[in-house]
One Martini backbone bead per residue (centre of mass of N, CA, C, O) as a GRO file, in nm:
protein
   66
    1ARG     BB    1   0.094   0.026   0.014
    2THR     BB    2   0.045   0.357  -0.046
    3LEU     BB    3   0.210   0.652   0.094
    4ARG     BB    4   0.068   0.959   0.104
    5ASN     BB    5   0.139   1.246   0.217
    6ALA     BB    6   0.365   1.185   0.459
    7PRO     BB    7   0.515   1.217   0.749
    8VAL     BB    8   0.853   1.210   0.761
    9SER     BB    9   1.160   1.070   0.937
   10LEU     BB   10   1.495   1.170   0.994
   11GLU     BB   11   1.727   0.957   1.188
   12THR     BB   12   1.931   0.909   1.458
   13LEU     BB   13   2.210   0.761   1.630
   14GLY     BB   14   2.309   0.803   1.932
   15PRO     BB   15   2.590   0.738   2.107
   16ASP     BB   16   2.415   0.553   2.318
   17GLY     BB   17   2.249   0.333   2.124
   18VAL     BB   18   1.930   0.441   2.174
   19THR     BB   19   1.880   0.740   2.075
   20TRP     BB   20   1.644   0.905   1.848
   21THR     BB   21   1.698   1.162   1.615
   22VAL     BB   22   1.547   1.448   1.462
   23VAL     BB   23   1.702   1.570   1.116
   24SER     BB   24   1.441   1.555   0.957
   25THR     BB   25   1.176   1.611   0.709
   26GLY     BB   26   0.911   1.481   0.522
   27THR     BB   27   0.725   1.401   0.225
   28THR     BB   28   0.530   1.232   0.060
   29GLY     BB   29   0.455   1.121  -0.261
   30PRO     BB   30   0.242   0.978  -0.478
   31HIS     BB   31   0.456   0.705  -0.440
   32GLY     BB   32   0.584   0.724  -0.127
   33LYS     BB   33   0.825   0.891  -0.155
   34VAL     BB   34   1.151   0.980  -0.005
   35SER     BB   35   1.375   1.253   0.026
   36PHE     BB   36   1.731   1.335   0.117
   37LEU     BB   37   1.981   1.622   0.204
   38GLU     BB   38   2.204   1.479   0.427
   39PRO     BB   39   2.460   1.485   0.602
   40ASN     BB   40   2.710   1.247   0.671
   41SER     BB   41   2.837   1.008   0.892
   42GLU     BB   42   3.058   0.787   0.944
   43GLY     BB   43   2.893   0.505   1.100
   44ALA     BB   44   2.612   0.611   1.089
   45SER     BB   45   2.283   0.591   1.198
   46TYR     BB   46   1.968   0.536   0.998
   47ARG     BB   47   1.602   0.640   0.979
   48LEU     BB   48   1.264   0.584   0.931
   49SER     BB   49   0.955   0.779   1.051
   50TYR     BB   50   0.610   0.700   1.127
   51ALA     BB   51   0.339   0.815   1.323
   52GLY     BB   52   0.084   0.799   1.208
   53GLY     BB   53  -0.290   0.724   1.182
   54ALA     BB   54  -0.597   0.685   1.177
   55ARG     BB   55  -0.532   0.372   1.000
   56LEU     BB   56  -0.216   0.401   1.061
   57ALA     BB   57   0.068   0.278   1.207
   58PRO     BB   58   0.341   0.301   1.340
   59CYS     BB   59   0.682   0.329   1.200
   60VAL     BB   60   0.993   0.168   1.092
   61SER     BB   61   1.255   0.132   0.945
   62GLY     BB   62   1.540   0.028   0.869
   63THR     BB   63   1.890   0.033   0.921
   64VAL     BB   64   2.146   0.258   0.797
   65VAL     BB   65   2.482   0.261   0.725
   66SER     BB   66   2.743   0.473   0.636
   0.00000   0.00000   0.00000
């Protein structure tokens, strides 16, 4: 199912290895895609999160390490 026009957050994992922090937000397009142009740090962990809505549960993506 495509998630259109939905707010999505780009998060990075803090140095404690537990806390995720929002570094940017974006909105999905008509085909459910979103992109971010953020500088990354070598070895940093990132994920996308969606807070949920009236009919959809919150969710997070898998973690990507740069």
